[in-house]
């Protein structure tokens, strides 16, 4: 059991420079994006609507701290988050690309590139998380718990987003994670349910379905690596 754990940990470490480089690249590009939005498009006034804390922004923060995480369980949770929730954020946006378009073509290119990068990072995170021990009994026993840790990390991010919405909503319009009850749900499909279920129930449904969608992706990766290592 311990040997399998060490194999996994060594596999993850090999990806750390790549993860940190991607996180640093995303941070620099996000600073540039915020500059363009504030000074080129909004005449020096900051628009809280574009504060970088959506689901598709969280991988940037995780990537920056991942190489410094020493606890294996937390490292597992972060990698699982990247290969499921982060990947979901990269894929789902292409169901409705209106949010990717800006008056500046450079920002539009940045948005598309960002979400494509999330998909690539999700694949590398899956390799780091599963390739070293995908055939091990320990993974079979802990698969649910591994995803549960990532789901708890997502709920934590939702709680942070709710706090940001509450605090910063006093100054401007803001809707981090699209769960601000002050604004009708905007996400495709879910917005159609608001007239029937109400805004708050749809917000909770959206959170639950996000967890479900991420879970499908997680177990998809498990199946891929289990078959690969037969």
mmCIF file of N, CA, C and O in Angstrom, residues 26 54-60 62-63 77-94 114-123 125 147 150-151 153-154 157 177 210 213-215 217-218 221:
data_model
loop_
_atom_site.group_PDB
_atom_site.id
_atom_site.type_symbol
_atom_site.label_atom_id
_atom_site.label_comp_id
_atom_site.label_asym_id
_atom_site.label_seq_id
_atom_site.Cartn_x
_atom_site.Cartn_y
_atom_site.Cartn_z
ATOM 1 N N UNK A 26 -0.594 31.851 -16.610
ATOM 2 C CA UNK A 26 -1.985 32.278 -16.463
ATOM 3 C C UNK A 26 -2.083 33.531 -15.601
ATOM 4 O O UNK A 26 -2.882 34.438 -15.887
ATOM 5 N N UNK A 54 -13.814 32.919 -11.030
ATOM 6 C CA UNK A 54 -14.836 32.013 -11.528
ATOM 7 C C UNK A 54 -14.280 30.593 -11.469
ATOM 8 O O UNK A 54 -13.108 30.383 -11.133
ATOM 9 N N UNK A 55 -15.097 29.609 -11.792
ATOM 10 C CA UNK A 55 -14.633 28.223 -11.796
ATOM 11 C C UNK A 55 -13.418 28.067 -12.705
ATOM 12 O O UNK A 55 -12.465 27.354 -12.361
ATOM 13 N N UNK A 56 -13.437 28.742 -13.846
ATOM 14 C CA UNK A 56 -12.329 28.613 -14.787
ATOM 15 C C UNK A 56 -11.097 29.404 -14.348
ATOM 16 O O UNK A 56 -10.042 29.307 -14.986
ATOM 17 N N UNK A 57 -11.205 30.185 -13.266
ATOM 18 C CA UNK A 57 -10.052 30.919 -12.735
ATOM 19 C C UNK A 57 -9.339 30.149 -11.637
ATOM 20 O O UNK A 57 -8.132 30.330 -11.425
ATOM 21 N N UNK A 58 -10.060 29.287 -10.937
ATOM 22 C CA UNK A 58 -9.483 28.616 -9.771
ATOM 23 C C UNK A 58 -8.266 27.742 -10.098
ATOM 24 O O UNK A 58 -7.357 27.643 -9.263
ATOM 25 N N UNK A 59 -8.199 27.103 -11.285
ATOM 26 C CA UNK A 59 -6.990 26.320 -11.575
ATOM 27 C C UNK A 59 -5.711 27.158 -11.519
ATOM 28 O O UNK A 59 -4.657 26.629 -11.143
ATOM 29 N N UNK A 60 -5.788 28.428 -11.860
ATOM 30 C CA UNK A 60 -4.602 29.285 -11.796
ATOM 31 C C UNK A 60 -4.036 29.328 -10.385
ATOM 32 O O UNK A 60 -2.819 29.178 -10.183
ATOM 33 N N UNK A 62 -4.572 27.125 -7.946
ATOM 34 C CA UNK A 62 -4.121 25.796 -7.557
ATOM 35 C C UNK A 62 -2.752 25.487 -8.163
ATOM 36 O O UNK A 62 -1.863 24.963 -7.490
ATOM 37 N N UNK A 63 -2.573 25.820 -9.429
ATOM 38 C CA UNK A 63 -1.314 25.532 -10.110
ATOM 39 C C UNK A 63 -0.140 26.260 -9.465
ATOM 40 O O UNK A 63 0.979 25.730 -9.420
ATOM 41 N N UNK A 77 -6.232 15.985 -3.872
ATOM 42 C CA UNK A 77 -7.472 16.753 -4.049
ATOM 43 C C UNK A 77 -7.301 17.819 -5.126
ATOM 44 O O UNK A 77 -8.197 18.035 -5.945
ATOM 45 N N UNK A 78 -6.149 18.471 -5.125
ATOM 46 C CA UNK A 78 -5.894 19.530 -6.113
ATOM 47 C C UNK A 78 -5.800 18.955 -7.523
ATOM 48 O O UNK A 78 -6.361 19.516 -8.472
ATOM 49 N N UNK A 79 -5.083 17.850 -7.668
ATOM 50 C CA UNK A 79 -4.963 17.213 -8.977
ATOM 51 C C UNK A 79 -6.319 16.704 -9.456
ATOM 52 O O UNK A 79 -6.671 16.848 -10.635
ATOM 53 N N UNK A 80 -7.073 16.112 -8.545
ATOM 54 C CA UNK A 80 -8.410 15.630 -8.903
ATOM 55 C C UNK A 80 -9.317 16.786 -9.304
ATOM 56 O O UNK A 80 -10.123 16.668 -10.236
ATOM 57 N N UNK A 81 -9.182 17.916 -8.619
ATOM 58 C CA UNK A 81 -9.959 19.104 -8.976
ATOM 59 C C UNK A 81 -9.606 19.556 -10.387
ATOM 60 O O UNK A 81 -10.496 19.877 -11.188
ATOM 61 N N UNK A 82 -8.325 19.595 -10.715
ATOM 62 C CA UNK A 82 -7.890 20.047 -12.035
ATOM 63 C C UNK A 82 -8.388 19.131 -13.146
ATOM 64 O O UNK A 82 -8.783 19.606 -14.223
ATOM 65 N N UNK A 83 -8.381 17.821 -12.893
ATOM 66 C CA UNK A 83 -8.759 16.855 -13.927
ATOM 67 C C UNK A 83 -10.267 16.674 -14.038
ATOM 68 O O UNK A 83 -10.736 15.995 -14.966
ATOM 69 N N UNK A 84 -11.022 17.261 -13.136
ATOM 70 C CA UNK A 84 -12.480 17.127 -13.181
ATOM 71 C C UNK A 84 -13.171 18.492 -13.228
ATOM 72 O O UNK A 84 -13.699 18.897 -14.270
ATOM 73 N N UNK A 85 -13.118 19.242 -12.150
ATOM 74 C CA UNK A 85 -13.781 20.550 -12.115
ATOM 75 C C UNK A 85 -13.105 21.553 -13.044
ATOM 76 O O UNK A 85 -13.780 22.310 -13.753
ATOM 77 N N UNK A 86 -11.761 21.573 -13.037
ATOM 78 C CA UNK A 86 -11.052 22.482 -13.932
ATOM 79 C C UNK A 86 -11.308 22.145 -15.384
ATOM 80 O O UNK A 86 -11.535 23.026 -16.222
ATOM 81 N N UNK A 87 -11.271 20.850 -15.698
ATOM 82 C CA UNK A 87 -11.556 20.400 -17.055
ATOM 83 C C UNK A 87 -12.988 20.735 -17.453
ATOM 84 O O UNK A 87 -13.245 21.171 -18.590
ATOM 85 N N UNK A 88 -13.918 20.549 -16.534
ATOM 86 C CA UNK A 88 -15.317 20.888 -16.804
ATOM 87 C C UNK A 88 -15.460 22.365 -17.141
ATOM 88 O O UNK A 88 -16.191 22.743 -18.063
ATOM 89 N N UNK A 89 -14.755 23.234 -16.385
ATOM 90 C CA UNK A 89 -14.793 24.659 -16.673
ATOM 91 C C UNK A 89 -14.251 24.989 -18.048
ATOM 92 O O UNK A 89 -14.724 25.916 -18.707
ATOM 93 N N UNK A 90 -13.247 24.214 -18.493
ATOM 94 C CA UNK A 90 -12.683 24.447 -19.816
ATOM 95 C C UNK A 90 -13.591 23.985 -20.930
ATOM 96 O O UNK A 90 -13.672 24.620 -21.983
ATOM 97 N N UNK A 91 -14.301 22.882 -20.698
ATOM 98 C CA UNK A 91 -15.157 22.314 -21.744
ATOM 99 C C UNK A 91 -16.510 23.016 -21.827
ATOM 100 O O UNK A 91 -16.990 23.354 -22.913
ATOM 101 N N UNK A 92 -17.135 23.240 -20.664
ATOM 102 C CA UNK A 92 -18.521 23.720 -20.628
ATOM 103 C C UNK A 92 -18.697 25.068 -21.310
ATOM 104 O O UNK A 92 -19.757 25.350 -21.882
ATOM 105 N N UNK A 93 -17.672 25.903 -21.273
ATOM 106 C CA UNK A 93 -17.806 27.251 -21.834
ATOM 107 C C UNK A 93 -18.058 27.215 -23.335
ATOM 108 O O UNK A 93 -18.645 28.147 -23.898
ATOM 109 N N UNK A 94 -17.651 26.124 -23.997
ATOM 110 C CA UNK A 94 -17.833 26.045 -25.447
ATOM 111 C C UNK A 94 -19.269 25.686 -25.830
ATOM 112 O O UNK A 94 -19.614 25.676 -27.006
ATOM 113 N N UNK A 114 -7.218 30.448 -22.889
ATOM 114 C CA UNK A 114 -7.306 30.100 -21.459
ATOM 115 C C UNK A 114 -8.085 28.808 -21.257
ATOM 116 O O UNK A 114 -7.646 27.897 -20.549
ATOM 117 N N UNK A 115 -9.242 28.712 -21.892
ATOM 118 C CA UNK A 115 -10.108 27.550 -21.670
ATOM 119 C C UNK A 115 -9.571 26.302 -22.376
ATOM 120 O O UNK A 115 -9.762 25.182 -21.873
ATOM 121 N N UNK A 116 -8.907 26.490 -23.496
ATOM 122 C CA UNK A 116 -8.240 25.345 -24.129
ATOM 123 C C UNK A 116 -7.116 24.847 -23.235
ATOM 124 O O UNK A 116 -6.904 23.632 -23.082
ATOM 125 N N UNK A 117 -6.393 25.778 -22.615
ATOM 126 C CA UNK A 117 -5.314 25.405 -21.698
ATOM 127 C C UNK A 117 -5.865 24.625 -20.503
ATOM 128 O O UNK A 117 -5.216 23.691 -20.015
ATOM 129 N N UNK A 118 -7.059 24.988 -20.028
ATOM 130 C CA UNK A 118 -7.673 24.248 -18.923
ATOM 131 C C UNK A 118 -7.895 22.785 -19.295
ATOM 132 O O UNK A 118 -7.731 21.888 -18.460
ATOM 133 N N UNK A 119 -8.261 22.544 -20.547
ATOM 134 C CA UNK A 119 -8.473 21.174 -21.009
ATOM 135 C C UNK A 119 -7.147 20.413 -21.040
ATOM 136 O O UNK A 119 -7.061 19.263 -20.600
ATOM 137 N N UNK A 120 -6.101 21.074 -21.537
ATOM 138 C CA UNK A 120 -4.780 20.449 -21.589
ATOM 139 C C UNK A 120 -4.265 20.161 -20.177
ATOM 140 O O UNK A 120 -3.754 19.070 -19.893
ATOM 141 N N UNK A 121 -4.428 21.130 -19.286
ATOM 142 C CA UNK A 121 -3.995 20.952 -17.898
ATOM 143 C C UNK A 121 -4.764 19.809 -17.243
ATOM 144 O O UNK A 121 -4.207 19.013 -16.479
ATOM 145 N N UNK A 122 -6.064 19.710 -17.540
ATOM 146 C CA UNK A 122 -6.861 18.625 -16.992
ATOM 147 C C UNK A 122 -6.315 17.262 -17.392
ATOM 148 O O UNK A 122 -6.274 16.330 -16.571
ATOM 149 N N UNK A 123 -5.858 17.141 -18.637
ATOM 150 C CA UNK A 123 -5.294 15.879 -19.106
ATOM 151 C C UNK A 123 -3.979 15.569 -18.393
ATOM 152 O O UNK A 123 -3.730 14.426 -17.982
ATOM 153 N N UNK A 125 -3.089 16.705 -15.451
ATOM 154 C CA UNK A 125 -3.409 16.425 -14.052
ATOM 155 C C UNK A 125 -3.896 14.987 -13.888
ATOM 156 O O UNK A 125 -3.563 14.314 -12.903
ATOM 157 N N UNK A 147 -12.442 11.808 -5.078
ATOM 158 C CA UNK A 147 -13.317 12.798 -5.708
ATOM 159 C C UNK A 147 -14.054 13.617 -4.666
ATOM 160 O O UNK A 147 -14.289 14.818 -4.865
ATOM 161 N N UNK A 150 -12.014 16.535 -3.733
ATOM 162 C CA UNK A 150 -12.053 17.563 -4.767
ATOM 163 C C UNK A 150 -13.387 18.307 -4.744
ATOM 164 O O UNK A 150 -13.437 19.533 -4.946
ATOM 165 N N UNK A 151 -14.471 17.569 -4.492
ATOM 166 C CA UNK A 151 -15.789 18.195 -4.408
ATOM 167 C C UNK A 151 -15.863 19.154 -3.219
ATOM 168 O O UNK A 151 -16.459 20.243 -3.319
ATOM 169 N N UNK A 153 -13.334 20.762 -2.055
ATOM 170 C CA UNK A 153 -12.551 21.924 -2.488
ATOM 171 C C UNK A 153 -13.404 22.843 -3.347
ATOM 172 O O UNK A 153 -13.338 24.076 -3.209
ATOM 173 N N UNK A 154 -14.222 22.260 -4.215
ATOM 174 C CA UNK A 154 -15.145 23.058 -5.027
ATOM 175 C C UNK A 154 -16.155 23.795 -4.155
ATOM 176 O O UNK A 154 -16.424 24.986 -4.375
ATOM 177 N N UNK A 157 -14.532 26.720 -2.647
ATOM 178 C CA UNK A 157 -14.428 27.821 -3.606
ATOM 179 C C UNK A 157 -15.781 28.519 -3.786
ATOM 180 O O UNK A 157 -15.852 29.747 -3.934
ATOM 181 N N UNK A 177 -18.825 32.695 -9.753
ATOM 182 C CA UNK A 177 -19.347 31.326 -9.846
ATOM 183 C C UNK A 177 -20.815 31.302 -10.289
ATOM 184 O O UNK A 177 -21.461 30.275 -10.226
ATOM 185 N N UNK A 210 -22.866 20.658 -11.334
ATOM 186 C CA UNK A 210 -21.436 20.858 -11.567
ATOM 187 C C UNK A 210 -20.636 19.743 -10.913
ATOM 188 O O UNK A 210 -19.694 19.198 -11.507
ATOM 189 N N UNK A 213 -21.220 16.614 -13.019
ATOM 190 C CA UNK A 213 -20.455 16.656 -14.263
ATOM 191 C C UNK A 213 -18.976 16.411 -14.036
ATOM 192 O O UNK A 213 -18.329 15.674 -14.794
ATOM 193 N N UNK A 214 -18.435 17.007 -12.984
ATOM 194 C CA UNK A 214 -17.027 16.786 -12.648
ATOM 195 C C UNK A 214 -16.787 15.330 -12.261
ATOM 196 O O UNK A 214 -15.749 14.746 -12.599
ATOM 197 N N UNK A 215 -17.754 14.731 -11.560
ATOM 198 C CA UNK A 215 -17.631 13.326 -11.181
ATOM 199 C C UNK A 215 -17.584 12.418 -12.398
ATOM 200 O O UNK A 215 -16.811 11.446 -12.433
ATOM 201 N N UNK A 217 -16.414 13.201 -15.327
ATOM 202 C CA UNK A 217 -15.090 13.366 -15.917
ATOM 203 C C UNK A 217 -14.026 12.621 -15.120
ATOM 204 O O UNK A 217 -13.116 12.010 -15.694
ATOM 205 N N UNK A 218 -14.127 12.664 -13.795
ATOM 206 C CA UNK A 218 -13.154 11.970 -12.954
ATOM 207 C C UNK A 218 -13.170 10.467 -13.225
ATOM 208 O O UNK A 218 -12.129 9.838 -13.423
ATOM 209 N N UNK A 221 -11.680 9.505 -16.582
ATOM 210 C CA UNK A 221 -10.219 9.394 -16.554
ATOM 211 C C UNK A 221 -9.788 8.098 -15.895
ATOM 212 O O UNK A 221 -8.830 7.451 -16.346
#
